[in-house]
Short mmCIF file of C-alpha atoms in Angstrom, two decimals:
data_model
loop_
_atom_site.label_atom_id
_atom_site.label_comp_id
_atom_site.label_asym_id
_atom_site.label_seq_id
_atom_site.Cartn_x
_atom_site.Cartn_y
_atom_site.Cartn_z
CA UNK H 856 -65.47 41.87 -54.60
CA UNK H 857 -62.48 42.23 -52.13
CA UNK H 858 -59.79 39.72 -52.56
CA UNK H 859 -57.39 38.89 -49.67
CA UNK H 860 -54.44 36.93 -50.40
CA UNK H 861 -51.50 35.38 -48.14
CA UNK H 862 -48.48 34.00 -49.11
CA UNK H 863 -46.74 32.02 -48.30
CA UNK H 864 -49.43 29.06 -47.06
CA UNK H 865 -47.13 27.51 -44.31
CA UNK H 866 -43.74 28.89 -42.94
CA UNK H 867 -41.47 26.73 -41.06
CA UNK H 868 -38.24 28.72 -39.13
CA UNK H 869 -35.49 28.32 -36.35
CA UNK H 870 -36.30 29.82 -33.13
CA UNK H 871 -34.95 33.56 -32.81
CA UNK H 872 -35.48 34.30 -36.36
CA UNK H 873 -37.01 37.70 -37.67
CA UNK H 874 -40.21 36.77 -40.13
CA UNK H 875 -41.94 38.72 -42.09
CA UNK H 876 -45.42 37.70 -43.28
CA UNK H 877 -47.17 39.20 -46.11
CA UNK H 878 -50.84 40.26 -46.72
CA UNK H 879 -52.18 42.36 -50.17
CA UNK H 880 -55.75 42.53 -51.06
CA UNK H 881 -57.15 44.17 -54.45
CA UNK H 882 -59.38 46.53 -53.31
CA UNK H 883 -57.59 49.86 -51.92
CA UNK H 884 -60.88 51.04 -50.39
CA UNK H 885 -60.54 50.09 -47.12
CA UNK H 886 -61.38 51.40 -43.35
CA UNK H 887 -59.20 48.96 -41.56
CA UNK H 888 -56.64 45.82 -41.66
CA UNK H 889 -56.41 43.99 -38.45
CA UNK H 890 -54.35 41.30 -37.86
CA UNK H 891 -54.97 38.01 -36.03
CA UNK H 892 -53.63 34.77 -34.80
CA UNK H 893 -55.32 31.32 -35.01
CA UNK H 894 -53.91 28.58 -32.35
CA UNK H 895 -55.34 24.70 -33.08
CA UNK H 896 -59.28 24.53 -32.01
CA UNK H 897 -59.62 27.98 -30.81
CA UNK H 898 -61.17 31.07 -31.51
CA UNK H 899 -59.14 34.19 -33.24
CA UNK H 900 -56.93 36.63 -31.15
CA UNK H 901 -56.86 39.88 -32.40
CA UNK H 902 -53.15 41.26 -32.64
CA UNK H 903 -52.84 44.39 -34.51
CA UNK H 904 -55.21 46.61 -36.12
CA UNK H 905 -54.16 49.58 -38.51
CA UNK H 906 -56.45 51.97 -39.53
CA UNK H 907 -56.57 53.12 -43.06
CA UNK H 908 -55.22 56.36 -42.16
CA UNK H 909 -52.91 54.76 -40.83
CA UNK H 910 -48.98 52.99 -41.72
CA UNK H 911 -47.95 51.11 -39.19
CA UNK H 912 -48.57 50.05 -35.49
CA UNK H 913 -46.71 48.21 -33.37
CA UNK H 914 -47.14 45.50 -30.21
CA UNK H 915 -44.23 44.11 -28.65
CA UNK H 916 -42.35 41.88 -30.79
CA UNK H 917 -44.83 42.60 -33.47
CA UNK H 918 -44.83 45.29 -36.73
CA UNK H 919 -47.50 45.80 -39.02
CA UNK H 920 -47.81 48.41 -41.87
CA UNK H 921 -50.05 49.12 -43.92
CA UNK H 922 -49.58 50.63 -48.08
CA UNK H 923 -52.86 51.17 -49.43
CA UNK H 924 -52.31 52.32 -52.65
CA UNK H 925 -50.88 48.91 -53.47
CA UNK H 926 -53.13 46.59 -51.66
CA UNK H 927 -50.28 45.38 -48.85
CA UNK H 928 -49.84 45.03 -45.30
CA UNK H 929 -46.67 42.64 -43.78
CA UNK H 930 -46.39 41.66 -40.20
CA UNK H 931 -43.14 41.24 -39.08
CA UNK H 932 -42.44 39.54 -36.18
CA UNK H 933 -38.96 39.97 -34.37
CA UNK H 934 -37.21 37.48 -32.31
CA UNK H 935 -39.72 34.63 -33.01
CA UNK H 936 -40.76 32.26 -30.45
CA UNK H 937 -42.45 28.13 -30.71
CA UNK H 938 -45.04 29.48 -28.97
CA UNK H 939 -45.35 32.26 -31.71
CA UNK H 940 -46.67 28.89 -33.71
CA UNK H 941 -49.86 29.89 -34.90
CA UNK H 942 -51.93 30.78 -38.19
CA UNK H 943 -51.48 34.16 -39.16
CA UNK H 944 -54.85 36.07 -40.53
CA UNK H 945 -55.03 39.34 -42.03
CA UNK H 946 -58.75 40.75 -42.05
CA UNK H 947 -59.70 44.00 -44.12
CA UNK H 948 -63.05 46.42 -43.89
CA UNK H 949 -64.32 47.92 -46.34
CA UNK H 950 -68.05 49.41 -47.83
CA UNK H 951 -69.73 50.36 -45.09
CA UNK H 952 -67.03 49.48 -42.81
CA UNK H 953 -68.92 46.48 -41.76
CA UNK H 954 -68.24 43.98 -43.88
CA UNK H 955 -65.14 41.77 -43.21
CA UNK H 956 -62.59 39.87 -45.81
CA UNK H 957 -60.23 37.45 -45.00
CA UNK H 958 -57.26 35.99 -46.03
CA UNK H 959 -56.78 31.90 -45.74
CA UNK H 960 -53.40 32.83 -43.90
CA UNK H 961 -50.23 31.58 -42.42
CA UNK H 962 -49.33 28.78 -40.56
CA UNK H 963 -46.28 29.16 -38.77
CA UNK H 964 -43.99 26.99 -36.93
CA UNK H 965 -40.89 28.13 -34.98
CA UNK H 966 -38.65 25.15 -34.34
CA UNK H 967 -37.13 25.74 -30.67
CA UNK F 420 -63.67 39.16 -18.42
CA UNK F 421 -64.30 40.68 -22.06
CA UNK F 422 -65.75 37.85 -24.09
CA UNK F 423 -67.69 36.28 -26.68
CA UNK F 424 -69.23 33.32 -25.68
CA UNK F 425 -70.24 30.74 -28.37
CA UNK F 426 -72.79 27.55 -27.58
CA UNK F 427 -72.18 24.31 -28.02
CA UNK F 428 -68.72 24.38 -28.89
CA UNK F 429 -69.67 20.92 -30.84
CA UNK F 430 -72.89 19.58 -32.53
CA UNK F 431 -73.38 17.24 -34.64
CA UNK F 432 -76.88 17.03 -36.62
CA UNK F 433 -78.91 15.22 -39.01
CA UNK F 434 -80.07 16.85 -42.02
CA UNK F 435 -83.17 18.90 -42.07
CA UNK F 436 -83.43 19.32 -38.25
CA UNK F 437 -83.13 23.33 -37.41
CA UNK F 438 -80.66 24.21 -34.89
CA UNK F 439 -79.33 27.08 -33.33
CA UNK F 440 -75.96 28.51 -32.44
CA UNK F 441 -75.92 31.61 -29.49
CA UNK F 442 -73.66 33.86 -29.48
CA UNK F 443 -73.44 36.26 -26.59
CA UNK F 444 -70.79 39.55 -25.79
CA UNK F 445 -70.48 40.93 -22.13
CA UNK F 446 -68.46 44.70 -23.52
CA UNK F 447 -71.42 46.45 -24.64
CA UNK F 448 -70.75 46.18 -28.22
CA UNK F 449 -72.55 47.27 -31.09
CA UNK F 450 -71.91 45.12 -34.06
CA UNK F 451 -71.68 41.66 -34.47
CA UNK F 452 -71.11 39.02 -36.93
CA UNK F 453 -70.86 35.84 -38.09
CA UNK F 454 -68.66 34.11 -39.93
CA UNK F 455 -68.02 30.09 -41.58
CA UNK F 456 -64.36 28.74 -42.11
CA UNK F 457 -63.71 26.03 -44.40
CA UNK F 458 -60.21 24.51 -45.39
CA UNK F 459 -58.84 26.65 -48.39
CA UNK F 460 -61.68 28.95 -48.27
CA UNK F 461 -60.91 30.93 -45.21
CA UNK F 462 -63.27 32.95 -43.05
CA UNK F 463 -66.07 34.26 -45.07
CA UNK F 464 -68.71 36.34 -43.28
CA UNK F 465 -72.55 34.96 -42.88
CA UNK F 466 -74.26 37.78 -41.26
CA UNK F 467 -73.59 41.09 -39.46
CA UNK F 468 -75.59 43.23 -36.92
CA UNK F 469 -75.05 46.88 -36.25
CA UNK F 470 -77.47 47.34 -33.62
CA UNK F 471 -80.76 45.51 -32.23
CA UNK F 472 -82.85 44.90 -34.77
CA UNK F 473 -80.57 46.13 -37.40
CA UNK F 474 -78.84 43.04 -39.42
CA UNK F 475 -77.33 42.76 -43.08
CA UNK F 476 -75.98 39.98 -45.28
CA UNK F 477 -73.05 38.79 -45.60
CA UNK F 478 -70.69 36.91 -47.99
CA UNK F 479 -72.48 33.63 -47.75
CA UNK F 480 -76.05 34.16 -46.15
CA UNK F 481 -78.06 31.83 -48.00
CA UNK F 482 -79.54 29.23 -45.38
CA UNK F 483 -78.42 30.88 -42.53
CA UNK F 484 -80.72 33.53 -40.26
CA UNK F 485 -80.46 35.59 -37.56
CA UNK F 486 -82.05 37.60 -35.11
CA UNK F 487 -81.10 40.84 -32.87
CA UNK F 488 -83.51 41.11 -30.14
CA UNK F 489 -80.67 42.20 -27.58
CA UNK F 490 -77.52 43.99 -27.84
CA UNK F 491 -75.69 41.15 -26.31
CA UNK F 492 -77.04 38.78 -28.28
CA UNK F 493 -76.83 37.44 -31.78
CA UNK F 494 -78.24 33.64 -32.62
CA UNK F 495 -77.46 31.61 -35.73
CA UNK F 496 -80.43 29.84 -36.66
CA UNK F 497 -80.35 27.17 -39.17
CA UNK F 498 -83.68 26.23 -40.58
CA UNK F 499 -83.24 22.82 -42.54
CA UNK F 500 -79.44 22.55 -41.95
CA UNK F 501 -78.01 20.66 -44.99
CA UNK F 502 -73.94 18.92 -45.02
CA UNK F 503 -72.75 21.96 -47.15
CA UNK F 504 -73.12 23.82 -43.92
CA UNK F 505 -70.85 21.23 -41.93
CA UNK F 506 -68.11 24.42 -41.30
CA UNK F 507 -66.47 25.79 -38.28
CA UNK F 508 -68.05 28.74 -37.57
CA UNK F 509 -67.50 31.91 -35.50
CA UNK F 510 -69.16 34.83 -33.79
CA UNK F 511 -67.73 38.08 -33.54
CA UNK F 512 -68.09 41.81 -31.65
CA UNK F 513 -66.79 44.87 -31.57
CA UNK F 514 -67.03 48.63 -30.50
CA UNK F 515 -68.67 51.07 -32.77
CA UNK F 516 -69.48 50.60 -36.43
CA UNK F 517 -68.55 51.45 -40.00
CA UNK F 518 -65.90 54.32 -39.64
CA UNK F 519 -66.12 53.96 -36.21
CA UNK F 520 -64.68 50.72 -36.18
CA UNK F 521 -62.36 48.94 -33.54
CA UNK F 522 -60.50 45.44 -33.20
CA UNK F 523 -63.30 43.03 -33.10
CA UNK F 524 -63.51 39.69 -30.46
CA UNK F 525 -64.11 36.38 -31.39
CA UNK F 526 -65.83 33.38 -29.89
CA UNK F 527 -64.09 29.90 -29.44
CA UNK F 528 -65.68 28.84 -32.04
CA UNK F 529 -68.26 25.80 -33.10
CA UNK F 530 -67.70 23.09 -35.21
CA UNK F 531 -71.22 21.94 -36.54
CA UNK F 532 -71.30 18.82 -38.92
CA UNK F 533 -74.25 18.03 -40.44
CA UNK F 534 -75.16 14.57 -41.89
#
């Protein structure tokens, strides 16, 4: 069974600081990783999504790369922002392609 | 608007009495899922759908059901709801299936608590 791991839990930092948040998950046999951001009482926003074939894509202020072979995938998020204050998922695909794992994420704060 | 539109939002229940959650897309989209969240357990998926009348288990099916009549469509029926299933759950969509896969879209969510 597919594993999905973040670390760390909660990460508190001053406004206009570069973050980098971490993802790895123990089964290499994936389709895609897709990233996604959680904001108090509502619904997921997707934010990135990297295909297996795939190493990175990019958004903005946002980086995410992708290393298969050892079960990892960082966003990194330049120039952060309070209202970049969220929780931070990472979701993998794998089988089929059509079933969905998730990490327990992120929660960030940026202190203005 | 591209959306996924979850109903109700809230609902609280006694145990025993079925219920169901809708969950509706306006893109066109073949697959859709369902998933619970629960503090320190993450998102775990319930159900998926790749197409009407096509629908697979998930992660964490067991009292759960659901039904693809329509492509826009996919309900969450809970037959004798118990408080284990007091979770914040979420609907899901996206374009194309297995390695066809894109970003998926998520609902607002609703938070059911059963007692």
């Amino acid at each position: 069974k597919q594993e999905v791991t973040q670390i760390p839990a909660a990460l508190s930092v001053p406004e206009g600081e570069n973050l980098v948040l971490n993802c790895s998950f123990t089964d290499s046999a994936i389709y895609n990783l897709q990233w996604f951001r959680q904001d108090p009482g509502k619904g997921l926003t997707s934010l990135l999504l990297i295909q297996s074939s795939q190493r990175e894509q990019t958004s903005g202020r946002l980086n995410a790369s992708l290393d298969k072979s050892s079960g990892r995938s960082t966003l990194y998020i330049a120039a952060s922002q309070p209202g970049d204050s969220a929780t931070y998922l990472c979701a993998v695909s794998r089988g089929t392609g059509n079933q969905f794992y998730f990490g327990t994420g992120t929660s960030l704060t940026v202190i203005p | 608007e591209a959306q996924v539109t979850q109903n109700p939002r809230y609902l609280i229940t006694v145990t025993g009495k079925k219920l169901t959650v809708t969950c509706s897309q306006n893109m066109n989209h073949e697959y859709m899922s369902w998933y619970r969240q629960d503090p320190g357990l993450g998102l775990r998926q319930i159900y998926y759908s790749m197409n009407v009348e096509v629908t697979d288990k998930g992660d964490v099916p067991e009292g759960y059901k659901v039904s693809r009549k329509e492509k826009r469509n996919f309900p969450l029926i809970l037959e004798s709801p118990s408080p284990n299933q007091t979770s914040l759950y979420f609907c899901a969509s996206r374009e194309g299936t297995g390695y066809m896969n894109t970003e998926a879209f998520f609902g607002q969510g609703t938070r059911l608590t059963v007692v």
